[in-house]
Short mmCIF file of C-alpha atoms in Angstrom, two decimals:
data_model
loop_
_atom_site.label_atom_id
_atom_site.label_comp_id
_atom_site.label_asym_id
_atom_site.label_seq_id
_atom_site.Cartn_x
_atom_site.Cartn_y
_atom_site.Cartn_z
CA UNK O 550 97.80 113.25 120.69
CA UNK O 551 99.14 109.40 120.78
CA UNK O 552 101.93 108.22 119.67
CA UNK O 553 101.47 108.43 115.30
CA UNK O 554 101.54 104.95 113.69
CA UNK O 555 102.84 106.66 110.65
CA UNK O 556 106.14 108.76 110.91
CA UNK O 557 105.75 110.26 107.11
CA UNK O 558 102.40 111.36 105.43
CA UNK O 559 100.84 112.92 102.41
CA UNK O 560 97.81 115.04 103.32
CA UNK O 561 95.43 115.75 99.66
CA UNK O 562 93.74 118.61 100.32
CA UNK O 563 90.45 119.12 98.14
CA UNK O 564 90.51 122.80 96.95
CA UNK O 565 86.66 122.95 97.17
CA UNK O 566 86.99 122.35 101.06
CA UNK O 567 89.29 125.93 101.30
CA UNK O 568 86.20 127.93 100.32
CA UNK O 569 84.27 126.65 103.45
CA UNK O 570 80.86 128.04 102.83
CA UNK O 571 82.14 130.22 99.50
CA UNK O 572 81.45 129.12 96.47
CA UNK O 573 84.73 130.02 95.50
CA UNK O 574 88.26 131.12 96.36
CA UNK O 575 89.77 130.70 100.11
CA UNK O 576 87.87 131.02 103.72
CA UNK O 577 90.40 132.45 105.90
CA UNK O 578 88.73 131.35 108.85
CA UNK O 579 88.55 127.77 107.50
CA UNK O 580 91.99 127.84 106.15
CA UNK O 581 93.46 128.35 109.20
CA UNK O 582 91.42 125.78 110.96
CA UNK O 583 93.44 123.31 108.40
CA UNK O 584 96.38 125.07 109.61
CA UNK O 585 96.20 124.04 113.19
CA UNK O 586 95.16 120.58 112.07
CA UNK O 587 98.15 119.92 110.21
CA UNK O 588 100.54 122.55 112.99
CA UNK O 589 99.10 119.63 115.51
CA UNK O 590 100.00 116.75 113.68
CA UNK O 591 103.47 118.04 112.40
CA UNK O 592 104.58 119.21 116.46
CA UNK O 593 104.24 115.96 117.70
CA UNK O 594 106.92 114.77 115.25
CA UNK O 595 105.26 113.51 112.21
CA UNK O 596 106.08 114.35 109.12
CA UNK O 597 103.60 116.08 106.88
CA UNK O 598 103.84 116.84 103.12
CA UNK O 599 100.76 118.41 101.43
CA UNK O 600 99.06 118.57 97.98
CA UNK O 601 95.92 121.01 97.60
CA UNK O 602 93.50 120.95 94.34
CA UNK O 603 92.16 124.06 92.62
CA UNK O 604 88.51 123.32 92.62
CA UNK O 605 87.68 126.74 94.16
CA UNK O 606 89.86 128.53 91.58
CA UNK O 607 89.45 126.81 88.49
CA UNK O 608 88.30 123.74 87.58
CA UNK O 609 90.52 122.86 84.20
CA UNK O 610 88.57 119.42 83.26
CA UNK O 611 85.08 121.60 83.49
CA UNK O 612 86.32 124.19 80.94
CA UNK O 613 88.02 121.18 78.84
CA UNK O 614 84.16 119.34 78.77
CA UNK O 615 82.45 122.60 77.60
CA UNK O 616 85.28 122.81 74.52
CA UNK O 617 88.28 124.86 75.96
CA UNK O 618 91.14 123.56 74.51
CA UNK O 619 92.66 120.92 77.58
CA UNK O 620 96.61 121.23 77.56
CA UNK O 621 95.41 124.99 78.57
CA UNK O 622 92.63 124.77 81.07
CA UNK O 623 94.71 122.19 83.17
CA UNK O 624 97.69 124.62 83.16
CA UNK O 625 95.57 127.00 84.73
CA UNK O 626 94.54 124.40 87.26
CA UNK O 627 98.21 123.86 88.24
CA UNK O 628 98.64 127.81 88.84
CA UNK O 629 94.81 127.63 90.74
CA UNK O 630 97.42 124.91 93.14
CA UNK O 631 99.85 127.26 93.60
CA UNK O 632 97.44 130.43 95.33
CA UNK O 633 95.95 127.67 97.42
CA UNK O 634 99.14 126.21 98.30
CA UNK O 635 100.61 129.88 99.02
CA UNK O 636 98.06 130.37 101.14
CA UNK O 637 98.17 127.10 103.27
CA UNK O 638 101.70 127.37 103.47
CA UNK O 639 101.58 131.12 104.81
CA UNK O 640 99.18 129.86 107.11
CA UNK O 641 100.74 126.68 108.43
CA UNK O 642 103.96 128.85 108.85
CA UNK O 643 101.60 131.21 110.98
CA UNK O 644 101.46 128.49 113.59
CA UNK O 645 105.33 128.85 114.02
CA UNK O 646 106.38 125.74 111.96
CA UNK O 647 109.22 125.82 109.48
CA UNK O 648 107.78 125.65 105.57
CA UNK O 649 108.42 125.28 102.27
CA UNK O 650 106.25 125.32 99.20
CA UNK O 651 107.42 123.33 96.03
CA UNK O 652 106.14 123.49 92.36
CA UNK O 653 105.95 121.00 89.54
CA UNK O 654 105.58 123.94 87.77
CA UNK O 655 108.69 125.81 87.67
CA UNK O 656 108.65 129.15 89.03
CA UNK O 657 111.78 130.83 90.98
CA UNK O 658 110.13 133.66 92.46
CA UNK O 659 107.01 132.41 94.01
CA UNK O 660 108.07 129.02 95.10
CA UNK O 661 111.22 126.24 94.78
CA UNK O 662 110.95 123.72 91.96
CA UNK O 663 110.30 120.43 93.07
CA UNK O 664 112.65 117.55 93.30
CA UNK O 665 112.04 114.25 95.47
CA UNK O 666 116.04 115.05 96.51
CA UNK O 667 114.94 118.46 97.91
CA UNK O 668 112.04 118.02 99.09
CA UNK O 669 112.67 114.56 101.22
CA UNK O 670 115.64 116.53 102.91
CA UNK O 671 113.05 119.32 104.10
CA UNK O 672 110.67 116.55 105.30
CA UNK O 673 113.86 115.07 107.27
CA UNK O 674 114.50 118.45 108.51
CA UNK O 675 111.44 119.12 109.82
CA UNK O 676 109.47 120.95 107.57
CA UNK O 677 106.05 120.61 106.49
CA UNK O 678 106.37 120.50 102.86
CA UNK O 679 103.38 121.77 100.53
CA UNK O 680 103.55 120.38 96.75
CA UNK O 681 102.23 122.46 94.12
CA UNK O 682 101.52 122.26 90.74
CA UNK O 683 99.78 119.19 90.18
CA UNK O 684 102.50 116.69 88.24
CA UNK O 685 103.46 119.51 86.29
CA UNK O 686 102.31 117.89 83.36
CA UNK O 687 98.39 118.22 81.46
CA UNK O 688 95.79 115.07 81.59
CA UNK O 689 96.74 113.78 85.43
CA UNK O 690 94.82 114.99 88.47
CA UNK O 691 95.85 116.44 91.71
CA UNK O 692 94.76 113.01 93.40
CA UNK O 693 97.26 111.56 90.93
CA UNK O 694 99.85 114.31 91.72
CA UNK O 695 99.41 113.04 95.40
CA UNK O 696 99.65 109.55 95.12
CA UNK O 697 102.86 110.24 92.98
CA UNK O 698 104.54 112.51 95.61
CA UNK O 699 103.31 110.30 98.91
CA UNK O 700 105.02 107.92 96.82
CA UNK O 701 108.08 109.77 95.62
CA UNK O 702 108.54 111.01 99.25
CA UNK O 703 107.98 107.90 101.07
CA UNK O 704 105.22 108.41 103.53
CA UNK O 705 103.65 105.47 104.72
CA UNK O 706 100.19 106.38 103.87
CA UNK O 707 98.46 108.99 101.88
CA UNK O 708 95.11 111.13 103.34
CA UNK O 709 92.57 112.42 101.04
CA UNK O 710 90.85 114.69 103.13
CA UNK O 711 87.39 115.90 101.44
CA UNK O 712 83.87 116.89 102.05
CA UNK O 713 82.73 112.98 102.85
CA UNK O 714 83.89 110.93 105.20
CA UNK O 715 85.03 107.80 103.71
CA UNK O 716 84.71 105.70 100.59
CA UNK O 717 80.66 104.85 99.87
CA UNK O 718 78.99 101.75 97.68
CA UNK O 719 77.33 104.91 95.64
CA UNK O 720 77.26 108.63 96.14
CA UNK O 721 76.10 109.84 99.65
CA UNK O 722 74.75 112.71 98.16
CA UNK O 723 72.21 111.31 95.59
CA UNK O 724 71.34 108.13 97.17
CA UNK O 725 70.51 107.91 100.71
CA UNK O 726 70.95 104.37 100.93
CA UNK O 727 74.74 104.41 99.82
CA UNK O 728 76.85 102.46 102.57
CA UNK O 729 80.22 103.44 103.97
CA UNK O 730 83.06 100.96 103.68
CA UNK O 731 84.99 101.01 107.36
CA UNK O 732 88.19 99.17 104.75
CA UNK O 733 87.98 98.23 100.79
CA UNK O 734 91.37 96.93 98.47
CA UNK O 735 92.71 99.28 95.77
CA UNK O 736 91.43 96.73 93.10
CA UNK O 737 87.97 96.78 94.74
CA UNK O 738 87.91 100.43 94.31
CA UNK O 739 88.73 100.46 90.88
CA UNK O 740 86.46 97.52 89.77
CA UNK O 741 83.56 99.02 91.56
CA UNK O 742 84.41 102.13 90.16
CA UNK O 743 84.07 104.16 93.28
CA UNK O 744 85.50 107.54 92.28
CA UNK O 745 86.36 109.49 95.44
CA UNK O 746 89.92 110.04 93.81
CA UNK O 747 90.42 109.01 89.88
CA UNK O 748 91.44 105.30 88.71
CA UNK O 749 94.84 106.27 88.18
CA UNK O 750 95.66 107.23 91.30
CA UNK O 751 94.69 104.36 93.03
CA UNK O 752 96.28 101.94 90.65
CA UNK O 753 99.43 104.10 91.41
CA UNK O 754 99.13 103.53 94.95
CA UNK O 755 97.64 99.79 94.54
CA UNK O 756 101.14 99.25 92.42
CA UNK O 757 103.21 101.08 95.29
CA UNK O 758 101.24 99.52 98.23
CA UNK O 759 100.09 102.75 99.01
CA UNK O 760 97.23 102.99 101.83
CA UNK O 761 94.99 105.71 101.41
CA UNK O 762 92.12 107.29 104.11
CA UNK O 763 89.44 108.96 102.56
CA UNK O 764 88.15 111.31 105.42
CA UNK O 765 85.63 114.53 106.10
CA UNK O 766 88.29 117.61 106.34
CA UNK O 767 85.58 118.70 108.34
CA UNK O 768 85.21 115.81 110.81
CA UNK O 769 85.55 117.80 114.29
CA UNK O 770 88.39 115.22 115.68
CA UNK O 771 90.23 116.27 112.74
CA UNK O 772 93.70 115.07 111.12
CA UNK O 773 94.36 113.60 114.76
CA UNK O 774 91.26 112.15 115.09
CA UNK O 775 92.13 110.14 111.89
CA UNK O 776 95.43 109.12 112.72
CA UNK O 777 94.72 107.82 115.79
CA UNK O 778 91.87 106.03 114.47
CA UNK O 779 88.33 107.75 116.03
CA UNK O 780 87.27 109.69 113.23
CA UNK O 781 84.69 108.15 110.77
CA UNK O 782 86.77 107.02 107.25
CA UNK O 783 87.59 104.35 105.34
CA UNK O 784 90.85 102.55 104.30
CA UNK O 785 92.22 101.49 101.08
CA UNK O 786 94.55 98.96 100.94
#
């Protein structure tokens, strides 16, 4: 791999994309191909911190719509981020790289509580560091929870890796003419209403000066590939 533009990032993981061809819970097989994306990316020196949805555990906002009360159902999403993040982290830490898994949530046993302090010292010490537990708090999303902690942990850019491969004038999947933007602005994105992560998040990041890659998980140059620029995706910012 080249030389990284970007010493510090923040890698959101989708939850959907764990299940690889499930409809739900975790692929090993594809797990672990995340694994040695990130092990690649993290042995050449950069850092990596991590945030993983739950949309292949539980998806809190779906149970909310059909009249489950919402405080609850995104609790539950929060602990749906902690298996996935277990897992990832046991896997990543397969690959024979130091890690440590954090929660918003607190919970002694299963994983450290989170603190920007803590966690920015394990980054500097060379660990990839997996954040769990959304923001720890009901009514934000795990893209919000990631442009908070890219932000809260300094990286100099934050990669939403998902199941398309970039930011598109409508959605891929329902119209066939939809066009991929190769760059967009945060305020674009939000005017246009182009919801590959939620509003809030990237009026966080516009407000931080946050850049953000959308990007296929999938894409077979993978995290490298987008770092260094040859795998299809689109900037914001």
């Amino acid at each position: 791999m080249a030389k990284s533009a970007y010493k510090r990032i923040l890698l959101k993981v989708s939850g959907e994309v764990l299940a690889g061809d499930q409809s739900f819970g975790i692929e090993p097989k594809f797990l672990h191909q995340v694994a040695d994306q990130i092990a690649e990316v993290a042995r050449t020196g950069v850092q990596v911190a991590i945030v993983i949805g739950a949309g292949n555990i539980f998806r809190g906002m779906a149970v909310a719509a059909k009249g489950g009360d919402r405080v609850t159902s995104d609790l539950m999403g929060m602990l749906g981020t902690v298996i996935n993040s277990l897992a990832l982290g046991d896997a990543i830490e397969q690959k024979g790289l130091k890690v440590k898994v954090y929660s918003n949530v607190p919970m002694e046993t299963v994983a450290d509580t989170f603190t920007a302090r803590d966690a920015n010292l394990a980054l500097a010490d060379g660990y990839v560091v997996v954040c769990a537990g959304g923001t720890g708090s009901p009514f934000f999303t795990t893209d919000t929870a990631a442009a908070l902690k890219a932000i809260e942990l300094r990286c100099d850019v934050l990669l939403k890796g998902t199941k398309v491969d970039g930011v598109y004038s409508a959605d891929p999947k329902k119209d066939p003419t939809a066009s991929r933007y190769e760059t967009i602005s945060h305020e674009e994105v939000i005017a246009r209403d182009l919801r590959v992560m939620d509003t809030a998040a990237f009026a966080l990041a516009r407000d931080n000066a946050l850049p953000i890659i959308v990007y296929a998980l999938d894409d077979p140059t993978g995290l490298t590939g987008v770092l260094e620029g040859r795998a299809k995706s689109t900037r914001v910012g």
